[in-house]
């Protein structure tokens, strides 16, 4: 909390990293070359405090990339969850397992689907693996294309250019968050859409936020890609290029509401317009917001923007990519403003009470950046290797 580095797992990548009780951490040993595997992590590792591997998943797909030895890789990207915790951060009584349990993982898979495009697609496959790494459940979004709400101009554009990346594959959805709903008041009241096992996710390139029924595979709740579709969506406002959509877990203030980092920036497929010559990234907004909203009524419960925090200009809070938000037990929200490496805590009335700037810079995206994909705060008791510090204001 005072900004001191207390542990460094050298050489451990993370997309993202997550701490587990007992001082364990999730990460990866590295990633594939981008020209062969777009944002593919080689493996998903759970290591102990000293860096020893205690669990490993890599047996998703066997690959033979030029210049590398043939091997199995996980192709994990953007998110995963260990059984016991729906969202991967602290909530009372919802701790992730450390020596057993299943793991929900977001991975890539090349597919062809002529109903979407004549290009090879990079599909965002959901898998659940047991402790030994066997896949016990999977879901592929391309098989549910008709449930995603694309209009005819978007379908036409997707067929011609499904956001083709360096590998020559179409990163058509770019799903970047994946979690279970966990126990919640909506399901307790009889709304089957919010079964605790159902999967909530968002697609950054398509401006889609959705829930998949784990038993049937059907999409049972969705907003986007058109936020002019209903009066309720118009009032909520366009959510663009979003990250880290999840349901606030039971036991935390705001439990049952949805929390999302609405990046703004660019996203969506549609008709050509002044800011989008061909219709890719058809909507733009040059500021971010963190939005907490009711998933039934779509009413905004709480929202952080630069003007609400007292700044004159919206762009004073703006990260057009990556980023996240975590609800804390004290009712505050910790926000990762990822593009400029800023992590800060705000109160419900928008006061900043804690702030940290990532001091590590590296060459990335054509510049020298200190970006942070996603940060988590964990309780002291999760790290028994360290003495509980005395907290003092600085």
Coordinates of C-alpha atoms in Angstrom, one line a residue:
X1 CA 0.0 0.0 0.0
X2 CA 3.0 2.3 0.4
X3 CA 4.4 1.5 -3.0
X4 CA 7.2 -0.8 -1.9
X5 CA 8.0 -3.8 -4.0
X6 CA 7.8 -6.8 -1.7
X7 CA 8.2 -9.7 -4.2
X8 CA 9.2 -10.1 -7.8
X9 CA 8.6 -13.3 -9.8
X10 CA 11.3 -12.6 -12.4
X11 CA 10.5 -14.0 -15.9
X12 CA 6.8 -14.7 -15.1
X13 CA 4.5 -13.1 -17.7
X14 CA 0.9 -12.5 -17.0
X15 CA -2.2 -12.0 -19.1
X16 CA -3.2 -11.3 -16.3
X17 CA -1.3 -12.3 -13.2
X18 CA -3.5 -13.3 -10.2
X19 CA -2.6 -13.9 -6.6
X20 CA -4.0 -16.9 -4.7
X21 CA -4.3 -17.5 -1.0
X22 CA -1.0 -18.8 0.4
X23 CA 1.2 -16.5 -1.7
X24 CA 0.7 -18.4 -5.0
X25 CA 0.6 -16.5 -8.3
X26 CA -0.8 -17.3 -11.7
X27 CA 1.2 -16.4 -14.8
X28 CA 2.9 -17.8 -17.9
X29 CA 6.4 -18.7 -19.0
X30 CA 6.1 -16.7 -22.2
X31 CA 4.1 -16.1 -25.3
X32 CA 4.2 -17.2 -29.0
X33 CA 5.8 -15.0 -31.6
X34 CA 3.0 -12.6 -32.7
X35 CA 3.2 -13.5 -36.4
X36 CA 2.3 -17.1 -35.5
X37 CA 0.1 -16.8 -32.5
X38 CA -1.7 -13.5 -31.8
X39 CA -1.6 -12.9 -28.0
X40 CA -1.2 -16.6 -27.3
X41 CA 0.4 -17.5 -23.9
X42 CA 2.5 -20.7 -24.0
X43 CA 1.0 -22.0 -20.8
X44 CA -0.9 -21.1 -17.6
X45 CA 1.2 -21.6 -14.5
X46 CA 0.5 -21.6 -10.8
X47 CA 3.8 -21.0 -8.9
X48 CA 4.5 -20.7 -5.2
X49 CA 6.2 -17.8 -3.4
X50 CA 9.6 -19.0 -4.4
X51 CA 8.7 -19.5 -8.1
X52 CA 8.3 -23.3 -8.1
X53 CA 5.6 -24.5 -10.5
X54 CA 2.8 -26.3 -8.6
X55 CA 0.3 -26.5 -11.4
X56 CA 0.6 -26.1 -15.2
X57 CA -1.7 -26.2 -18.2
X58 CA -0.4 -26.3 -21.7
X59 CA -2.0 -29.2 -23.4
X60 CA -4.6 -27.3 -25.4
X61 CA -3.0 -27.5 -28.9
X62 CA 0.1 -28.9 -30.5
X63 CA 1.9 -26.4 -32.6
X64 CA 5.0 -26.2 -34.9
X65 CA 6.0 -22.6 -35.2
X66 CA 9.0 -21.8 -37.5
X67 CA 12.1 -21.4 -35.4
X68 CA 10.7 -23.2 -32.4
X69 CA 10.5 -26.9 -31.4
X70 CA 7.1 -28.5 -31.8
X71 CA 5.2 -28.4 -28.5
X72 CA 1.8 -28.2 -26.8
X73 CA 0.7 -24.7 -25.8
X74 CA -2.3 -23.3 -23.9
X75 CA -3.1 -20.4 -26.2
X76 CA -4.5 -18.7 -23.1
X77 CA -5.3 -15.0 -23.4
X78 CA -6.9 -12.2 -21.4
X79 CA -8.6 -14.1 -18.6
X80 CA -9.1 -17.3 -16.5
X81 CA -10.7 -18.2 -13.2
X82 CA -9.9 -20.9 -10.6
X83 CA -12.9 -22.7 -9.0
X84 CA -14.0 -21.1 -5.7
X85 CA -13.8 -17.5 -6.8
X86 CA -16.1 -16.3 -9.6
X87 CA -14.0 -13.2 -10.5
X88 CA -10.5 -13.9 -9.3
X89 CA -10.4 -11.1 -6.6
X90 CA -11.2 -11.1 -2.9
X91 CA -14.8 -11.5 -1.8
X92 CA -15.8 -12.8 1.6
X93 CA -16.2 -16.6 1.6
X94 CA -15.3 -16.9 -2.1
X95 CA -11.7 -17.9 -2.2
X96 CA -10.0 -19.6 -5.2
X97 CA -8.7 -23.1 -4.6
X98 CA -5.0 -23.6 -4.6
X99 CA -4.5 -27.4 -4.5
X100 CA -7.5 -28.7 -6.4
X101 CA -10.5 -27.6 -8.5
X102 CA -11.3 -26.7 -12.1
X103 CA -10.0 -23.8 -14.0
X104 CA -12.0 -21.8 -16.6
X105 CA -9.7 -20.5 -19.3
X106 CA -10.1 -18.2 -22.3
X107 CA -8.1 -19.6 -25.3
X108 CA -7.8 -19.2 -29.0
X109 CA -8.8 -21.6 -31.7
X110 CA -8.6 -21.2 -35.5
X111 CA -11.9 -22.0 -37.2
X112 CA -13.7 -21.6 -40.5
X113 CA -17.3 -20.5 -40.6
X114 CA -18.6 -19.5 -44.0
X115 CA -21.7 -18.0 -42.3
X116 CA -19.5 -15.4 -40.8
X117 CA -16.6 -14.9 -43.2
X118 CA -14.5 -16.6 -45.9
X119 CA -11.4 -15.8 -43.9
X120 CA -10.0 -18.0 -41.2
X121 CA -11.2 -16.8 -37.8
X122 CA -9.5 -16.5 -34.5
X123 CA -12.3 -17.8 -32.2
X124 CA -12.3 -17.1 -28.4
X125 CA -12.9 -20.6 -27.1
X126 CA -14.0 -21.1 -23.5
X127 CA -12.7 -24.2 -21.8
X128 CA -12.9 -25.6 -18.3
X129 CA -10.2 -28.0 -17.3
X130 CA -9.9 -30.2 -14.3
X131 CA -6.8 -30.3 -12.0
X132 CA -5.1 -32.8 -14.4
X133 CA -5.7 -30.6 -17.4
X134 CA -8.5 -32.6 -19.0
X135 CA -11.1 -30.4 -20.8
X136 CA -14.5 -31.1 -19.2
X137 CA -16.5 -28.3 -20.9
X138 CA -16.1 -25.9 -23.9
X139 CA -18.0 -23.2 -25.7
X140 CA -17.2 -21.5 -29.0
X141 CA -18.8 -18.1 -29.9
X142 CA -18.8 -18.7 -33.6
X143 CA -21.4 -21.4 -33.1
X144 CA -23.8 -18.8 -31.7
X145 CA -23.3 -16.1 -34.4
X146 CA -27.1 -15.6 -34.8
X147 CA -27.4 -14.8 -31.1
X148 CA -25.0 -11.9 -31.2
X149 CA -27.3 -9.2 -32.6
X150 CA -25.3 -8.0 -35.6
X151 CA -27.2 -6.1 -38.2
X152 CA -26.8 -6.6 -42.0
X153 CA -24.1 -3.9 -42.5
X154 CA -22.1 -5.4 -39.7
X155 CA -22.5 -8.9 -41.1
X156 CA -21.5 -7.7 -44.5
X157 CA -18.4 -6.0 -43.1
X158 CA -17.4 -9.1 -40.9
X159 CA -17.6 -11.3 -44.0
X160 CA -15.2 -9.0 -45.9
X161 CA -12.8 -8.1 -43.0
X162 CA -13.3 -9.7 -39.6
X163 CA -10.5 -7.6 -38.0
X164 CA -7.7 -9.6 -39.6
X165 CA -4.5 -9.4 -37.5
X166 CA -0.8 -10.2 -38.2
X167 CA -1.4 -13.9 -38.3
X168 CA -3.8 -13.5 -41.1
X169 CA -6.7 -14.6 -38.9
X170 CA -9.8 -12.6 -38.1
X171 CA -9.9 -11.5 -34.5
X172 CA -13.6 -10.9 -35.0
X173 CA -14.7 -10.6 -31.4
X174 CA -11.6 -10.2 -29.2
X175 CA -13.2 -11.4 -26.0
X176 CA -11.1 -10.0 -23.1
X177 CA -12.9 -11.0 -19.9
X178 CA -14.4 -14.3 -18.7
X179 CA -15.8 -15.2 -15.3
X180 CA -18.7 -17.0 -13.6
X181 CA -21.5 -15.1 -12.0
X182 CA -21.3 -16.8 -8.6
X183 CA -24.1 -16.7 -6.1
X184 CA -26.3 -13.6 -6.6
X185 CA -29.6 -12.1 -5.6
X186 CA -31.1 -12.2 -9.2
X187 CA -30.9 -16.0 -9.3
X188 CA -32.1 -16.2 -5.7
X189 CA -35.2 -14.3 -6.8
X190 CA -35.9 -16.8 -9.7
X191 CA -34.2 -15.2 -12.7
X192 CA -32.6 -18.2 -14.4
X193 CA -30.4 -16.1 -16.7
X194 CA -28.2 -15.4 -13.7
X195 CA -27.5 -19.0 -12.6
X196 CA -24.2 -18.9 -10.5
X197 CA -22.5 -21.2 -13.0
X198 CA -23.3 -19.1 -16.0
X199 CA -20.4 -17.3 -17.8
X200 CA -20.2 -13.5 -18.2
X201 CA -17.9 -12.1 -20.9
X202 CA -17.4 -9.2 -23.2
X203 CA -16.1 -8.8 -26.8
X204 CA -14.0 -5.7 -27.2
X205 CA -14.0 -5.5 -31.0
X206 CA -17.8 -5.9 -31.3
X207 CA -19.0 -3.8 -28.3
X208 CA -20.9 -6.9 -27.0
X209 CA -21.5 -7.8 -23.3
X210 CA -23.1 -11.1 -22.7
X211 CA -23.9 -14.1 -20.4
X212 CA -23.7 -17.7 -21.7
X213 CA -25.9 -20.4 -20.1
X214 CA -23.4 -23.0 -19.1
X215 CA -25.9 -25.9 -19.4
X216 CA -27.4 -25.1 -22.8
X217 CA -24.7 -23.0 -24.4
X218 CA -27.2 -20.3 -25.4
X219 CA -26.6 -16.6 -24.8
X220 CA -29.3 -15.7 -22.3
X221 CA -28.4 -12.0 -21.6
X222 CA -26.8 -9.5 -24.0
X223 CA -26.4 -5.8 -24.5
X224 CA -24.7 -4.4 -27.6
X225 CA -23.6 -4.2 -30.3
X226 CA -26.3 -1.6 -30.9
X227 CA -26.8 0.7 -27.9
X228 CA -29.6 2.6 -29.6
X229 CA -31.7 -0.5 -29.7
X230 CA -33.9 0.4 -26.7
X231 CA -34.6 3.4 -24.4
X232 CA -32.9 1.6 -21.6
X233 CA -29.7 1.1 -23.7
X234 CA -29.8 4.7 -24.8
X235 CA -29.9 5.9 -21.2
X236 CA -27.0 3.5 -20.3
X237 CA -25.0 5.0 -23.2
X238 CA -22.6 3.4 -25.7
X239 CA -20.1 1.0 -24.1
X240 CA -17.1 0.9 -26.5
X241 CA -14.0 -1.3 -26.5
X242 CA -14.7 -2.3 -22.9
X243 CA -12.7 -4.5 -20.6
X244 CA -13.2 -6.6 -17.4
X245 CA -16.9 -6.9 -17.4
X246 CA -18.0 -8.9 -14.3
X247 CA -20.7 -9.2 -11.7
X248 CA -19.7 -7.8 -8.3
X249 CA -19.4 -10.8 -6.0
X250 CA -21.6 -11.5 -3.1
X251 CA -20.4 -10.0 0.1
X252 CA -19.0 -6.8 -1.5
X253 CA -20.8 -3.4 -1.7
X254 CA -22.9 -3.4 -4.9
X255 CA -23.1 -7.2 -5.1
X256 CA -25.1 -8.4 -8.1
X257 CA -24.5 -5.3 -10.2
X258 CA -22.2 -5.4 -13.2
X259 CA -18.9 -3.5 -13.2
X260 CA -17.1 -2.7 -16.4
X261 CA -14.2 -0.5 -17.6
X262 CA -15.8 1.3 -20.6
X263 CA -12.7 2.3 -22.5
X264 CA -14.2 4.4 -25.2
X265 CA -11.6 4.7 -27.9
X266 CA -12.9 2.7 -30.8
X267 CA -14.9 -0.5 -31.5
X268 CA -17.7 -2.1 -33.4
X269 CA -18.8 -3.0 -36.9
X270 CA -21.2 -0.9 -38.9
X271 CA -21.8 1.3 -41.8
X272 CA -19.0 3.6 -43.1
X273 CA -18.9 7.0 -41.3
X274 CA -16.6 10.0 -40.9
X275 CA -14.3 8.3 -38.4
X276 CA -14.6 4.8 -40.0
X277 CA -14.0 4.7 -43.8
X278 CA -15.0 1.0 -44.2
X279 CA -17.1 0.5 -41.0
X280 CA -14.5 -1.3 -38.8
X281 CA -14.4 0.5 -35.4
X282 CA -17.5 2.3 -36.4
X283 CA -18.0 4.1 -33.1
X284 CA -15.5 6.3 -31.3
X285 CA -15.4 8.2 -28.0
X286 CA -12.3 10.0 -26.6
X287 CA -12.7 9.3 -22.9
X288 CA -13.2 6.4 -20.5
X289 CA -15.7 5.6 -17.7
X290 CA -16.1 2.9 -15.1
X291 CA -19.7 2.0 -14.9
X292 CA -21.6 -0.1 -12.4
X293 CA -25.1 -0.9 -13.5
X294 CA -28.1 -3.1 -12.7
X295 CA -28.2 -6.1 -15.2
X296 CA -32.0 -6.3 -15.1
X297 CA -33.1 -2.6 -15.5
X298 CA -29.7 -1.4 -17.1
X299 CA -29.9 1.6 -14.8
X300 CA -26.5 3.1 -13.8
X301 CA -25.9 2.7 -10.1
X302 CA -22.5 4.4 -9.9
X303 CA -20.1 5.8 -12.5
X304 CA -16.6 7.2 -12.5
X305 CA -15.7 9.8 -15.1
X306 CA -13.2 12.7 -15.2
X307 CA -15.8 15.4 -14.7
X308 CA -17.4 13.6 -11.8
X309 CA -13.9 13.5 -10.2
X310 CA -13.7 17.3 -10.6
X311 CA -11.7 17.6 -13.9
X312 CA -12.9 19.9 -16.6
X313 CA -12.1 17.6 -19.5
X314 CA -13.4 14.1 -20.1
X315 CA -10.0 13.0 -21.6
X316 CA -8.3 13.4 -18.2
X317 CA -9.5 9.8 -17.5
X318 CA -8.8 7.9 -20.7
X319 CA -7.3 4.5 -21.5
X320 CA -8.5 3.3 -25.0
X321 CA -7.2 -0.2 -24.4
X322 CA -6.7 -2.8 -21.6
X323 CA -7.7 -1.6 -18.0
X324 CA -9.9 -2.9 -15.2
X325 CA -11.9 -2.1 -12.1
X326 CA -12.2 -4.0 -8.8
X327 CA -14.8 -3.4 -6.0
X328 CA -13.2 -3.3 -2.6
X329 CA -14.7 -4.4 0.7
X330 CA -14.7 -0.8 2.0
X331 CA -17.0 0.2 -0.9
X332 CA -14.3 2.0 -2.8
X333 CA -13.3 0.9 -6.3
X334 CA -9.7 0.2 -7.5
X335 CA -9.2 1.2 -11.1
X336 CA -6.5 0.2 -13.5
X337 CA -6.1 3.0 -16.1
X338 CA -4.0 0.6 -18.0
X339 CA -2.5 2.6 -21.0
X340 CA -0.5 4.9 -18.7
X341 CA 0.2 2.4 -15.9
X342 CA -2.0 4.2 -13.3
X343 CA -3.7 2.2 -10.5
X344 CA -5.8 4.2 -8.1
X345 CA -8.6 3.9 -5.5
X346 CA -11.6 6.1 -5.5
X347 CA -14.5 6.5 -3.0
X348 CA -18.1 6.4 -4.0
X349 CA -18.0 10.2 -4.1
X350 CA -15.1 10.1 -6.6
X351 CA -12.2 11.2 -4.2
X352 CA -8.9 9.6 -5.0
X353 CA -7.5 8.1 -1.8
X354 CA -4.7 6.0 -3.2
X355 CA -2.6 6.0 -6.3
X356 CA 0.3 4.1 -7.8
X357 CA 2.2 4.6 -11.1
X358 CA 3.9 1.5 -12.6
X359 CA 7.6 2.3 -12.5
X360 CA 8.5 -0.3 -15.1
X361 CA 8.8 1.0 -18.7
X362 CA 9.5 -1.1 -21.8
X363 CA 9.3 -0.7 -25.6
X364 CA 5.8 -1.6 -26.8
X365 CA 3.3 -0.5 -29.5
X366 CA 6.0 1.6 -31.1
X367 CA 6.8 3.6 -28.0
X368 CA 8.2 3.3 -24.4
X369 CA 5.3 2.5 -22.2
X370 CA 4.5 1.5 -18.6
X371 CA 1.1 -0.1 -19.4
X372 CA -0.6 -2.4 -16.9
X373 CA -3.2 -4.9 -18.3
X374 CA -4.9 -5.5 -15.0
X375 CA -4.1 -5.1 -11.3
X376 CA -5.6 -6.7 -8.2
X377 CA -5.5 -5.9 -4.6
X378 CA -5.4 -8.8 -2.2
X379 CA -5.8 -9.1 1.6
X380 CA -2.7 -9.4 3.8
X381 CA -3.8 -12.8 5.0
X382 CA -3.4 -14.2 1.5
X383 CA 0.4 -13.6 1.8
X384 CA 1.5 -15.4 4.9
X385 CA 5.2 -15.1 3.8
X386 CA 5.1 -11.4 4.7
X387 CA 4.4 -9.7 8.1
X388 CA 1.3 -7.6 8.2
X389 CA 2.6 -4.0 7.7
X390 CA 1.7 -1.0 9.8
X391 CA -0.4 1.2 7.5
X392 CA 0.5 4.9 7.6
X393 CA -0.5 7.8 5.4
X394 CA 2.1 9.1 2.9

